[in-house]
JSON list of C-alpha atoms in Angstrom, two decimals:
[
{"chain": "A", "resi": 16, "resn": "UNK", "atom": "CA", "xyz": [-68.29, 52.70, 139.16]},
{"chain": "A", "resi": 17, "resn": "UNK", "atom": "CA", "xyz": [-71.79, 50.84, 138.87]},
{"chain": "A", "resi": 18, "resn": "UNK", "atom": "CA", "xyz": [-72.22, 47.50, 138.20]},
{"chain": "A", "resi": 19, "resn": "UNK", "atom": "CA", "xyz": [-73.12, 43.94, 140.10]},
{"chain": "A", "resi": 20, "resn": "UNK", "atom": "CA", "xyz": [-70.81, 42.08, 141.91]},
{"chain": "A", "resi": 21, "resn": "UNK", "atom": "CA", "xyz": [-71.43, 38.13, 142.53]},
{"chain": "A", "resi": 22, "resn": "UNK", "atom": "CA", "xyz": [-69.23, 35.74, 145.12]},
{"chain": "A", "resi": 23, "resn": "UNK", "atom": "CA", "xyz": [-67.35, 34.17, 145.04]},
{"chain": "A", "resi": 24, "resn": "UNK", "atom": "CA", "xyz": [-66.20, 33.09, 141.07]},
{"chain": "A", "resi": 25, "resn": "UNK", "atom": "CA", "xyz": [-65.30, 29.59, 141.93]},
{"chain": "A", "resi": 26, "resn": "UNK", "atom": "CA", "xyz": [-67.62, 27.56, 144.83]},
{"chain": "A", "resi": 27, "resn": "UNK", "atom": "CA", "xyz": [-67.05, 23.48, 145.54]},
{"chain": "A", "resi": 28, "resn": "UNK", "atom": "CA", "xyz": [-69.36, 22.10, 147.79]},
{"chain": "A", "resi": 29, "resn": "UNK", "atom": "CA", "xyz": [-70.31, 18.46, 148.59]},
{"chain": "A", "resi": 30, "resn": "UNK", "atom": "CA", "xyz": [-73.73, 16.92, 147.75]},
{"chain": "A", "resi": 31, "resn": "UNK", "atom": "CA", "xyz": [-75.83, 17.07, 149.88]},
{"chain": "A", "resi": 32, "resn": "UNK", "atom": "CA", "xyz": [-75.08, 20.44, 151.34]},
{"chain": "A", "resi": 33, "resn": "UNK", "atom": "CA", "xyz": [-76.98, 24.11, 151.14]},
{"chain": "A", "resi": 34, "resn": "UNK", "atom": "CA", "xyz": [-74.69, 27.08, 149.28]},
{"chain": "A", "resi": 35, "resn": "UNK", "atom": "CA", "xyz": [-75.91, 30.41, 149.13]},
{"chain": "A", "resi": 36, "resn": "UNK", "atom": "CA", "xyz": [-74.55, 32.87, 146.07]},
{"chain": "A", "resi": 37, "resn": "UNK", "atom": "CA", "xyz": [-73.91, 35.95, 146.43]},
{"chain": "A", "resi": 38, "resn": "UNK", "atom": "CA", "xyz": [-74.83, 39.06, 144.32]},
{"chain": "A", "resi": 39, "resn": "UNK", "atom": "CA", "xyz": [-74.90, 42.78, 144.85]},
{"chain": "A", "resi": 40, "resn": "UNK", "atom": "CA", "xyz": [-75.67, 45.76, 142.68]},
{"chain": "A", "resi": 41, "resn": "UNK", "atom": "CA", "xyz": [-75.02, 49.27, 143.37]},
{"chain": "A", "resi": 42, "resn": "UNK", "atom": "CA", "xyz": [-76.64, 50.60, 140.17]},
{"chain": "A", "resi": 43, "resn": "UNK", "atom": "CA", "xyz": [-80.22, 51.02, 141.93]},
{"chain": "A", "resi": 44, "resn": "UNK", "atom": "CA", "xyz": [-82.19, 49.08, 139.65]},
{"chain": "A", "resi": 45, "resn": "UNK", "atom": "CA", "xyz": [-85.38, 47.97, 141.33]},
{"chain": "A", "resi": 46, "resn": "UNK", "atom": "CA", "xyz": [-85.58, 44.24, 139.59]},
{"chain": "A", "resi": 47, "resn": "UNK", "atom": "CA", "xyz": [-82.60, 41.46, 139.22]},
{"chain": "A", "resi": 48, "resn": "UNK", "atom": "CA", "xyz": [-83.11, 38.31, 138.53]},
{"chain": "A", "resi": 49, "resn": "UNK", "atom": "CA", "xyz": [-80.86, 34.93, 138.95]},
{"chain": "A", "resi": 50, "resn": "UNK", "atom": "CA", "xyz": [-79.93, 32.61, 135.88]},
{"chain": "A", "resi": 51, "resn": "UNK", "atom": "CA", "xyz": [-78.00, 29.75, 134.82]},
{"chain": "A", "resi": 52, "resn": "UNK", "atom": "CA", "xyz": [-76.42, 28.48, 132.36]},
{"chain": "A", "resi": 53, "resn": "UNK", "atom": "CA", "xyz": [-75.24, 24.89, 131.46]},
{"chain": "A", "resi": 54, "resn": "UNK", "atom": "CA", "xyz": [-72.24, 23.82, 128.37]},
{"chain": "A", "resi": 55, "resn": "UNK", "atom": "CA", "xyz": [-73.66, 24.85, 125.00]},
{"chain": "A", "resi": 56, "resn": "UNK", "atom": "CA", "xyz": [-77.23, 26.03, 126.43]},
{"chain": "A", "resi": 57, "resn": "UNK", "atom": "CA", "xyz": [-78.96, 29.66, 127.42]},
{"chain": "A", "resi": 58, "resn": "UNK", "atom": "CA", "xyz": [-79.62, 30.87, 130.00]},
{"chain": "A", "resi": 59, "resn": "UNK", "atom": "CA", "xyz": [-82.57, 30.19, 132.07]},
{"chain": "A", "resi": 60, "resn": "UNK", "atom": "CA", "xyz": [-84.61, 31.71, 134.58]},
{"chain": "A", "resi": 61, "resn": "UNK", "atom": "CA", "xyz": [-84.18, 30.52, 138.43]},
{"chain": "A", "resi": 62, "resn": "UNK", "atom": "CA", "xyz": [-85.67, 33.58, 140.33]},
{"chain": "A", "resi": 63, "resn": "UNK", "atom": "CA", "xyz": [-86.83, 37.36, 140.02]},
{"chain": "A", "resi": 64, "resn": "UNK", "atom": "CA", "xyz": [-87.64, 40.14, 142.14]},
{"chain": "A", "resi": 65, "resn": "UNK", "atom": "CA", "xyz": [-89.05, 43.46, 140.81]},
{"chain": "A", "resi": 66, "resn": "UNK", "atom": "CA", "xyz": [-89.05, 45.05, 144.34]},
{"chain": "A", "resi": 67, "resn": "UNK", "atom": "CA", "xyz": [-87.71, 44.70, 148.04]},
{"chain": "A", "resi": 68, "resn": "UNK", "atom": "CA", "xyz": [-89.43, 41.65, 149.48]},
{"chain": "A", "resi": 69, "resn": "UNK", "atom": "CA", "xyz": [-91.37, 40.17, 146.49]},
{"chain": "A", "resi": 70, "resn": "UNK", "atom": "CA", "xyz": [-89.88, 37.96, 144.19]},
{"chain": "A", "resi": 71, "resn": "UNK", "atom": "CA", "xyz": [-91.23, 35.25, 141.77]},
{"chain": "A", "resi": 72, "resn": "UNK", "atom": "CA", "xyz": [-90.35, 31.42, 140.30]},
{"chain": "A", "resi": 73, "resn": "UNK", "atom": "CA", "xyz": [-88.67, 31.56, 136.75]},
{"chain": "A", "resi": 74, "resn": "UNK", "atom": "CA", "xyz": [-88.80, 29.02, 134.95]},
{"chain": "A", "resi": 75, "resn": "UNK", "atom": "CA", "xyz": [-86.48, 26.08, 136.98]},
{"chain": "A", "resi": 76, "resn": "UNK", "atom": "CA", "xyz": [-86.98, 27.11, 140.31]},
{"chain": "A", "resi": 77, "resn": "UNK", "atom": "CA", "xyz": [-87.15, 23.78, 141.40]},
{"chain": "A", "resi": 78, "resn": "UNK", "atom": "CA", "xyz": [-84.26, 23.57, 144.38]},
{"chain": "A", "resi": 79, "resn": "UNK", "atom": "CA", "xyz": [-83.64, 26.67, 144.86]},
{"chain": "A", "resi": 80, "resn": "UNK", "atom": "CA", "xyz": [-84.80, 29.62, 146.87]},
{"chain": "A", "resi": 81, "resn": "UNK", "atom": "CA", "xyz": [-84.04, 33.84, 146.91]},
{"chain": "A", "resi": 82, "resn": "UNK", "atom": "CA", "xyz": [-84.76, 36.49, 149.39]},
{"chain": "A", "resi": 83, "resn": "UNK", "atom": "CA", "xyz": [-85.18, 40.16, 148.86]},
{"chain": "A", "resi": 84, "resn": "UNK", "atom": "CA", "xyz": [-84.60, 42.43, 151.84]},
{"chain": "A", "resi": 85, "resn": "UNK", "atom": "CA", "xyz": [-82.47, 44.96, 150.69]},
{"chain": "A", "resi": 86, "resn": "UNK", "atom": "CA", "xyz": [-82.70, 46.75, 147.26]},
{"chain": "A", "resi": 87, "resn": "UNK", "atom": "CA", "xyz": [-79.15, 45.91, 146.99]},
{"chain": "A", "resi": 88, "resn": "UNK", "atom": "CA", "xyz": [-78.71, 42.16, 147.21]},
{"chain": "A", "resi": 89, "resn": "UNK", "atom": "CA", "xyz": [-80.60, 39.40, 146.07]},
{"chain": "A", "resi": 90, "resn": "UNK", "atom": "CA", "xyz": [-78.77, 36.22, 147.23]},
{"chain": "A", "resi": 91, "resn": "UNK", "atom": "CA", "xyz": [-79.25, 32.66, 145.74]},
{"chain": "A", "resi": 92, "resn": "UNK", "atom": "CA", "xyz": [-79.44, 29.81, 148.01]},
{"chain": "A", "resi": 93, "resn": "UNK", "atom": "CA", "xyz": [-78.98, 26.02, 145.90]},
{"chain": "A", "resi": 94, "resn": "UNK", "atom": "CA", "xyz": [-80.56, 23.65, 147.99]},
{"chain": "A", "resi": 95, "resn": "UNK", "atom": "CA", "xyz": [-79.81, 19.55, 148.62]},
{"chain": "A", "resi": 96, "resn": "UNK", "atom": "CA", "xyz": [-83.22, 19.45, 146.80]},
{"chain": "A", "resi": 97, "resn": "UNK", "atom": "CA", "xyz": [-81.51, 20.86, 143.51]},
{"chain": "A", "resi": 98, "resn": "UNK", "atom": "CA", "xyz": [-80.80, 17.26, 141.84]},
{"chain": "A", "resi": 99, "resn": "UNK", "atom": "CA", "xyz": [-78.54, 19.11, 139.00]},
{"chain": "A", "resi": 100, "resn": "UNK", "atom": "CA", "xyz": [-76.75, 21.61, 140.55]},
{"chain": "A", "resi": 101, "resn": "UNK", "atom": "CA", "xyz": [-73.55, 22.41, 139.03]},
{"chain": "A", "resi": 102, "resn": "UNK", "atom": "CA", "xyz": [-73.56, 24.85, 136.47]},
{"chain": "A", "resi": 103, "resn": "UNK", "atom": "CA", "xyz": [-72.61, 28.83, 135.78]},
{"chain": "A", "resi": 104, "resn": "UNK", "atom": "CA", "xyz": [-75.03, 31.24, 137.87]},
{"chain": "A", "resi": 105, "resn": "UNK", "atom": "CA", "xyz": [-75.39, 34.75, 136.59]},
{"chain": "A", "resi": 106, "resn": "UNK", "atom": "CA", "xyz": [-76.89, 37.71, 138.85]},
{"chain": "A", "resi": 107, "resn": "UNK", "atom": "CA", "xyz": [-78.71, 40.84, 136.92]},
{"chain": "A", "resi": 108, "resn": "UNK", "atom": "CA", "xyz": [-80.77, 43.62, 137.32]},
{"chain": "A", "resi": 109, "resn": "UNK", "atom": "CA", "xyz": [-82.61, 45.97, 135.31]},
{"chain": "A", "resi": 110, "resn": "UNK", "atom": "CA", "xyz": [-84.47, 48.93, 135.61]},
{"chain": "A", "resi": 111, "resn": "UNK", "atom": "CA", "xyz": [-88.49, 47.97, 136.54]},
{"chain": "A", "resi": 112, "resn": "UNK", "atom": "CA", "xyz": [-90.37, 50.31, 134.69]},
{"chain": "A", "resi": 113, "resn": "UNK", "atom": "CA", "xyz": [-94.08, 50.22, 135.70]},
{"chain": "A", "resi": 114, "resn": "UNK", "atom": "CA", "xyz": [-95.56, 50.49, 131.97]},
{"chain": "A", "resi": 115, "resn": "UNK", "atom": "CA", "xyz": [-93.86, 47.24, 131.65]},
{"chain": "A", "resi": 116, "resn": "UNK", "atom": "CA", "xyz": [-91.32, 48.94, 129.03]},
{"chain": "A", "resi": 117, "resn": "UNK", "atom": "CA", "xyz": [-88.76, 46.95, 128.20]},
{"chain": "A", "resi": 118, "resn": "UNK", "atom": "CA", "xyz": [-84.47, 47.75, 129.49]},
{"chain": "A", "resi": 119, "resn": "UNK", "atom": "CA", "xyz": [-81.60, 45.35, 128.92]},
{"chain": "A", "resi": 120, "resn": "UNK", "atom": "CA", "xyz": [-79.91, 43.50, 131.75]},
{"chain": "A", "resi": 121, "resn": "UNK", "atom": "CA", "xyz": [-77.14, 44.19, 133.20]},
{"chain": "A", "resi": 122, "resn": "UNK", "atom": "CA", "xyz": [-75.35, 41.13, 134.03]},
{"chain": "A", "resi": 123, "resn": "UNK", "atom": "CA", "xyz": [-72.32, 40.02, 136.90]},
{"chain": "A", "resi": 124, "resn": "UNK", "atom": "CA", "xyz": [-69.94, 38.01, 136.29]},
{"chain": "A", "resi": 125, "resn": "UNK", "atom": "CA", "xyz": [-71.14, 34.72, 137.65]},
{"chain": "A", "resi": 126, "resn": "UNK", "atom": "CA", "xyz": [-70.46, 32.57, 140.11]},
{"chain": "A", "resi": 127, "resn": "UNK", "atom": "CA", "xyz": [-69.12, 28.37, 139.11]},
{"chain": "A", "resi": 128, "resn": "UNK", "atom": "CA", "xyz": [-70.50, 26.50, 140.90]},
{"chain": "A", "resi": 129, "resn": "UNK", "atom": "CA", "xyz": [-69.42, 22.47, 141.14]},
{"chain": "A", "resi": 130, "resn": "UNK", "atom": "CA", "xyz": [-71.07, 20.00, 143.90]},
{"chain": "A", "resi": 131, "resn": "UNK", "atom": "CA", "xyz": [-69.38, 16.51, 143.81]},
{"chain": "B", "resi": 25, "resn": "UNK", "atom": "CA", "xyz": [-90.19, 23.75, 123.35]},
{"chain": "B", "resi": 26, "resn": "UNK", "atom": "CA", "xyz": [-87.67, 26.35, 122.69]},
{"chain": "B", "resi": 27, "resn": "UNK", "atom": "CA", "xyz": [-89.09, 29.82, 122.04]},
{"chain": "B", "resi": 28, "resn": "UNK", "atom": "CA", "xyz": [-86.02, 31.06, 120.76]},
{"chain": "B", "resi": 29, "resn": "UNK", "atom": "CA", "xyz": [-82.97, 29.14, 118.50]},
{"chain": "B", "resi": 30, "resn": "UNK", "atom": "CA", "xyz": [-80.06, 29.90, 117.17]},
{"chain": "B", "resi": 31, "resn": "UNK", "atom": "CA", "xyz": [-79.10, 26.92, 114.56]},
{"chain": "B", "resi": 32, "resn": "UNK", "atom": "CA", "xyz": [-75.68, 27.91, 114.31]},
{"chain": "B", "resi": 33, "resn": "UNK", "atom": "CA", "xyz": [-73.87, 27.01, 117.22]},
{"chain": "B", "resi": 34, "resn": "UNK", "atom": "CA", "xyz": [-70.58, 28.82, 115.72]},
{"chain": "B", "resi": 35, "resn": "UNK", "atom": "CA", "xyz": [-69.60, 31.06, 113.13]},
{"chain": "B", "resi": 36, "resn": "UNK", "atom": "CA", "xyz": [-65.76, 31.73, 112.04]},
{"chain": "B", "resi": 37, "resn": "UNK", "atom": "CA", "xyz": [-65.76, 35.19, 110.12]},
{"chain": "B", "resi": 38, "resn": "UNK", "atom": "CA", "xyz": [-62.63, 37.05, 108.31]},
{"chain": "B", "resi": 39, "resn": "UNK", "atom": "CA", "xyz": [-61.60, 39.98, 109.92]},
{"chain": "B", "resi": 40, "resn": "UNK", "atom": "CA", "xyz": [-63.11, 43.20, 107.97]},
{"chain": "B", "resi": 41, "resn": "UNK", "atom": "CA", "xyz": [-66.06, 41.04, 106.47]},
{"chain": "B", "resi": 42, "resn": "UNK", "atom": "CA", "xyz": [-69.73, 41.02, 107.58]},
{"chain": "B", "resi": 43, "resn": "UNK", "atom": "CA", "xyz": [-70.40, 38.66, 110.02]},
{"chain": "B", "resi": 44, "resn": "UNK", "atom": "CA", "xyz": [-74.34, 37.51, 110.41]},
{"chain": "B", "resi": 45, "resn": "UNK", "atom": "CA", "xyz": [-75.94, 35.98, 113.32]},
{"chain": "B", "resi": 46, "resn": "UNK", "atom": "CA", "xyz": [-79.40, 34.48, 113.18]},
{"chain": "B", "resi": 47, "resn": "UNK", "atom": "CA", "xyz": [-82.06, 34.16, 115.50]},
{"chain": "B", "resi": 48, "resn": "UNK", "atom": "CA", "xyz": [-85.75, 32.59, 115.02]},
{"chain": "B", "resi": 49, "resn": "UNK", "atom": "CA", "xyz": [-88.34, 32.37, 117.27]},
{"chain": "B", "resi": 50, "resn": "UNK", "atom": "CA", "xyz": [-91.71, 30.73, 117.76]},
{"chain": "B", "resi": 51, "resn": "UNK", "atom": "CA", "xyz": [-93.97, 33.08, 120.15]},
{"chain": "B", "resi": 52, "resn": "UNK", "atom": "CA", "xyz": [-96.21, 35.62, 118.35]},
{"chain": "B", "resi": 53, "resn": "UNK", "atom": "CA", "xyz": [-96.65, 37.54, 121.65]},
{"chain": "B", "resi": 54, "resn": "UNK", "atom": "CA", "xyz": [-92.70, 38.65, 121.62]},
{"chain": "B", "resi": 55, "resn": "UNK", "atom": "CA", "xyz": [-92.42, 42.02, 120.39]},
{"chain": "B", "resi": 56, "resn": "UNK", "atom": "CA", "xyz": [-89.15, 42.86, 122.33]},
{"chain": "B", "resi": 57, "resn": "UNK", "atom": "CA", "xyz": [-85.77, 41.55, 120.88]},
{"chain": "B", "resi": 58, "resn": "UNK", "atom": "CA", "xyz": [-81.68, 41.60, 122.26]},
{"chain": "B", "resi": 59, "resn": "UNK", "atom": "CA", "xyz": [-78.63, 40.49, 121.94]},
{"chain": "B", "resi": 60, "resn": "UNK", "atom": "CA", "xyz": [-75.91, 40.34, 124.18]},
{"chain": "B", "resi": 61, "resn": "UNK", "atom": "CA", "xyz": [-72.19, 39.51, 123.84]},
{"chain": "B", "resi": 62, "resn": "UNK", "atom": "CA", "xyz": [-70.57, 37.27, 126.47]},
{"chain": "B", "resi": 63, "resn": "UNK", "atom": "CA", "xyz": [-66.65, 36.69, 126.75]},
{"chain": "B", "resi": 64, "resn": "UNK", "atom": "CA", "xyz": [-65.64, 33.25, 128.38]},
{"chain": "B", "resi": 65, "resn": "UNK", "atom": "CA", "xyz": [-65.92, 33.30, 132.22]},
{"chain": "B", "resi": 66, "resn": "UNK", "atom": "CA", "xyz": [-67.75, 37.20, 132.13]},
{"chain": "B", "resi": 67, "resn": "UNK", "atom": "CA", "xyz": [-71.78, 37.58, 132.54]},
{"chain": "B", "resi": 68, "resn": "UNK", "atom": "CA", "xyz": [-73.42, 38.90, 129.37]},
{"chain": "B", "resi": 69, "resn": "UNK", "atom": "CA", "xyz": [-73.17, 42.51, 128.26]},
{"chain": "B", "resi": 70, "resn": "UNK", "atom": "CA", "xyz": [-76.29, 44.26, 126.42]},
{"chain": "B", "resi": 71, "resn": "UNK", "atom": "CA", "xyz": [-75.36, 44.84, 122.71]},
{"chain": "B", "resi": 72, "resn": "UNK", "atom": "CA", "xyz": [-78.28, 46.13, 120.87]},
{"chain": "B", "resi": 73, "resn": "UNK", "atom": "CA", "xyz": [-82.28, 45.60, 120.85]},
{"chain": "B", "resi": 74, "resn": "UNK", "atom": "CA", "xyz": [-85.36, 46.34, 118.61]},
{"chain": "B", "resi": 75, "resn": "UNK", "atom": "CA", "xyz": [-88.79, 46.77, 118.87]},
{"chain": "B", "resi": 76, "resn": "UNK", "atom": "CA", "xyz": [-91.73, 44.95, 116.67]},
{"chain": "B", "resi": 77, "resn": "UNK", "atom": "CA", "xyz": [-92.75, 48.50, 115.42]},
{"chain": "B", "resi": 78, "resn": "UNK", "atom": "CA", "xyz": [-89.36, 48.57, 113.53]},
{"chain": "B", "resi": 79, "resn": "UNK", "atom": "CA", "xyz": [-87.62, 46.79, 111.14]},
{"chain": "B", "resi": 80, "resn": "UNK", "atom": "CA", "xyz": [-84.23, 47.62, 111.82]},
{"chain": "B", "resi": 81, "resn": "UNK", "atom": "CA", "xyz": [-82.11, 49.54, 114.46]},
{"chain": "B", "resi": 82, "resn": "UNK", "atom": "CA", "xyz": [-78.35, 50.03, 114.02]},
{"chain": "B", "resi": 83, "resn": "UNK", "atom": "CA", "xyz": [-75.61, 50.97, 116.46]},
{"chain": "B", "resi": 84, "resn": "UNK", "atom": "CA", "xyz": [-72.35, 51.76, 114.89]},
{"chain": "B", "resi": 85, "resn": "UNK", "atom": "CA", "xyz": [-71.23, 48.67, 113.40]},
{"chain": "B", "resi": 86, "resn": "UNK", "atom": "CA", "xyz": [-74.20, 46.71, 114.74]},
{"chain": "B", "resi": 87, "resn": "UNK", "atom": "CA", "xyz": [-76.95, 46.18, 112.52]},
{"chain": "B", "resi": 88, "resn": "UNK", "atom": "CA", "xyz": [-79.96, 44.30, 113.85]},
{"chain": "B", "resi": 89, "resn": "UNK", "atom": "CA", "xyz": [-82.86, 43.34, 111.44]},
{"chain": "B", "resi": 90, "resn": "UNK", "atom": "CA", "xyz": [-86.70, 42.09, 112.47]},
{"chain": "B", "resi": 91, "resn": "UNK", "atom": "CA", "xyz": [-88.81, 40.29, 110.25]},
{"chain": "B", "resi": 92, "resn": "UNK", "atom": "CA", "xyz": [-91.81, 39.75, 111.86]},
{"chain": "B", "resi": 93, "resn": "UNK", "atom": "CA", "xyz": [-93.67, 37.65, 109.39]},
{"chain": "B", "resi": 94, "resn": "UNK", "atom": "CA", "xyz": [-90.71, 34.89, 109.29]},
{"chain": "B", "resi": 95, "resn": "UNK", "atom": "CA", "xyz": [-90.43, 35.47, 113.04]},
{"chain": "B", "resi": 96, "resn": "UNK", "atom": "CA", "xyz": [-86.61, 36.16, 112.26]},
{"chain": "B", "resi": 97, "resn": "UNK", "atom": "CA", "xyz": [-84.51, 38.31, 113.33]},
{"chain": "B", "resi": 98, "resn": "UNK", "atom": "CA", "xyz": [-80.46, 38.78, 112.53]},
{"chain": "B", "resi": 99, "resn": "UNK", "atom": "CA", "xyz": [-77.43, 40.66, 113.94]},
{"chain": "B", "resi": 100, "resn": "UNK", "atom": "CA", "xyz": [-74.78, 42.14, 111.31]},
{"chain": "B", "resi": 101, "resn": "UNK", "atom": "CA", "xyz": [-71.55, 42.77, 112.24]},
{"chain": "B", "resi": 102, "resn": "UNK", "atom": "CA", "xyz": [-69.56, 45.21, 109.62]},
{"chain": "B", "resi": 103, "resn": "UNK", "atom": "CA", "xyz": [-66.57, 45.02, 109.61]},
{"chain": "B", "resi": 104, "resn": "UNK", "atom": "CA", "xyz": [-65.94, 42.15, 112.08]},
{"chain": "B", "resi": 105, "resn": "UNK", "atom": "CA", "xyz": [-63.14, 42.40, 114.07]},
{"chain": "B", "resi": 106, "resn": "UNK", "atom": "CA", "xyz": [-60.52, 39.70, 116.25]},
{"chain": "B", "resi": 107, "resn": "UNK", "atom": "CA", "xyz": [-62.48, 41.97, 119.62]},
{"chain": "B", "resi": 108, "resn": "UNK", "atom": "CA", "xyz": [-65.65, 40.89, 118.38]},
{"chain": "B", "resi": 109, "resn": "UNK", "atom": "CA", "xyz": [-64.98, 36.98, 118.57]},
{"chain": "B", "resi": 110, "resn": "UNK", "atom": "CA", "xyz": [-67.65, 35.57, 122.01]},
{"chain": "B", "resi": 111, "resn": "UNK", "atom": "CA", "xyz": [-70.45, 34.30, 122.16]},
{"chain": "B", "resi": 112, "resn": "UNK", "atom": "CA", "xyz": [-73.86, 35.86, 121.14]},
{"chain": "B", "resi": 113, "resn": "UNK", "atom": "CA", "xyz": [-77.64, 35.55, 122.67]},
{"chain": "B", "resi": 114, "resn": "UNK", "atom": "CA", "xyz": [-80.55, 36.24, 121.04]},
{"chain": "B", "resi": 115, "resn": "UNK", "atom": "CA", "xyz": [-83.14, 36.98, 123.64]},
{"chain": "B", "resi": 116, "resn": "UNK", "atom": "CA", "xyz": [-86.80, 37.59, 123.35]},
{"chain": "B", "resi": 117, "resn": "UNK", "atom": "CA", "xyz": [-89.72, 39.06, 125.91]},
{"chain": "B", "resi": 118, "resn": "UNK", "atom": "CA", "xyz": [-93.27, 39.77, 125.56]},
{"chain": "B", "resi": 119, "resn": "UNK", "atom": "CA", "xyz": [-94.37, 43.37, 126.57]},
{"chain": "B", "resi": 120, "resn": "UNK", "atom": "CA", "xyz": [-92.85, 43.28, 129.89]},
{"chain": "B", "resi": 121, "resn": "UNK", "atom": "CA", "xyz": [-90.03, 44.03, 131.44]},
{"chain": "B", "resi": 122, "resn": "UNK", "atom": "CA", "xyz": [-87.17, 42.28, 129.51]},
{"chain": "B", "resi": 123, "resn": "UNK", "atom": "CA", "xyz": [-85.77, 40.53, 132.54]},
{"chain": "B", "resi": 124, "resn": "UNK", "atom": "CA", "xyz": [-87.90, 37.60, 131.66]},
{"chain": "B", "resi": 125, "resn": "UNK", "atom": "CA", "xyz": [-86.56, 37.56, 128.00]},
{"chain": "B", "resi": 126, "resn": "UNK", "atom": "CA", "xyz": [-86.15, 33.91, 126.97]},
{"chain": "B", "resi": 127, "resn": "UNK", "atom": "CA", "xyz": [-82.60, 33.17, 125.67]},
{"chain": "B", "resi": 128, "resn": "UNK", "atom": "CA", "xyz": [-81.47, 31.11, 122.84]},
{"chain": "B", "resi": 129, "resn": "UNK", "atom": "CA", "xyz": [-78.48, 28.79, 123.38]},
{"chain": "B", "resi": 130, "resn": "UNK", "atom": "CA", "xyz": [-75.79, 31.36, 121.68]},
{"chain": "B", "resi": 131, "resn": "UNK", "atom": "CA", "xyz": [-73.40, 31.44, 118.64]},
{"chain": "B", "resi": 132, "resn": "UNK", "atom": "CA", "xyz": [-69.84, 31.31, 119.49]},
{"chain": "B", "resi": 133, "resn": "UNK", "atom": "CA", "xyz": [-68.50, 33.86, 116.58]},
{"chain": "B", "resi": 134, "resn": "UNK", "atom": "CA", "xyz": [-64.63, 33.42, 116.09]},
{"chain": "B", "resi": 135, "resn": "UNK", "atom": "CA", "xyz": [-62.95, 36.40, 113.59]},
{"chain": "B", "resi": 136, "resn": "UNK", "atom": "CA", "xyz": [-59.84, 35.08, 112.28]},
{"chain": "B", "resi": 137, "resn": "UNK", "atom": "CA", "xyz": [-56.93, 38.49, 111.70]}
]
């Protein structure tokens, strides 16, 4: 059964300390794309990658930083830089069509993440 | 500025009536609209979407209406049901890939049995 798995649900880390999210899709999309979303708000853009080593800043990428070496995974790493970081970070992925057509995400099922 | 907004932050619907969700945005260059439902602790899941070149696209009991000029769009729900109670996105992109749609901040939608 396709879909995208992120890890772990539930992460507590100190301040001050890196943490690196997991996420993993086995439904061969070429892009995904890390969000997040905070109480009562959207979600926003952290980080996107329409192919295997290339990826781009969203919109808050401030703090935060991706790699892309596998078609597979794209995993999120929350810096000590990241002044805000607690919040709900969702993983998708989407099919990158190169006439720039337009297909839905497909979403995980986030990862909570709370640094005290 | 937000791009995209959806005033109502919740919406409490009888079950078997028409529930309505609204969505406006701000960007002329968005021509590509979704929504997508999200239960508490799950990611989002793709609903339905619509081009600018139409008006309207239904999906079963998902209606979703575009009016370009207003820069409004809507979601109609008929007939709601208790499973339909989460919260919805509107989401917008320009002519690209959607994965950099820009998200308004949800409706919760609550049908009561």
């Amino acid at each position: 059964d396709g879909g995208i798995t992120q890890s772990p649900k539930y992460l507590f880390r100190k301040e001050g300390q890196n943490v690196t999210l997991s996420c993993e899709q086995n439904l061969n999309h070429d892009a995904m794309y890390w969000y997040r979303q905070d109480p009562g708000q959207g979600l926003r853009l952290i980080y996107y990658s329409q192919i295997v080593n290339d990826f781009q800043k969203g919109d808050i990428a401030e703090g935060y930083s991706v790699s892309r070496e596998k078609k597979e995974s794209f995993p999120l790493t929350v810096t000590s830089a990241q002044k805000n970081p607690t919040a709900f970070y969702l993983c998708a992925s989407s099919i990158a069509n190169p006439w720039g057509l337009n297909s839905p995400l497909h979403f995980g099922n986030g990862t909570r993440l709370t640094v005290t | 500025d937000q791009q995209v907004k959806q005033n109502s932050p919740s919406l409490s619907v009888q079950e078997g009536r028409i529930s309505i969700l609204n969505c406006d945005y701000t960007n002329s260059m968005f021509d590509y609209f979704l929504w997508y439902k999200k239960y508490p602790a799950e990611g989002p899941t793709f609903l339905i979407s619509i081009s600018s070149i139409k008006d309207k696209n239904e999906d079963g009991r998902f209606t979703v209406f575009l009016n370009k000029s207003a820069k409004h769009l809507s979601l109609h729900i008929v007939p709601s049901q208790p499973g339909d109670s989460a919260v919805y996105f509107c989401a917008a992109s320009g002519n690209t890939n959607a994965g950099k749609s820009t998200f308004g901040d949800g409706t919760t939608l609550t049908v009561k049995p």
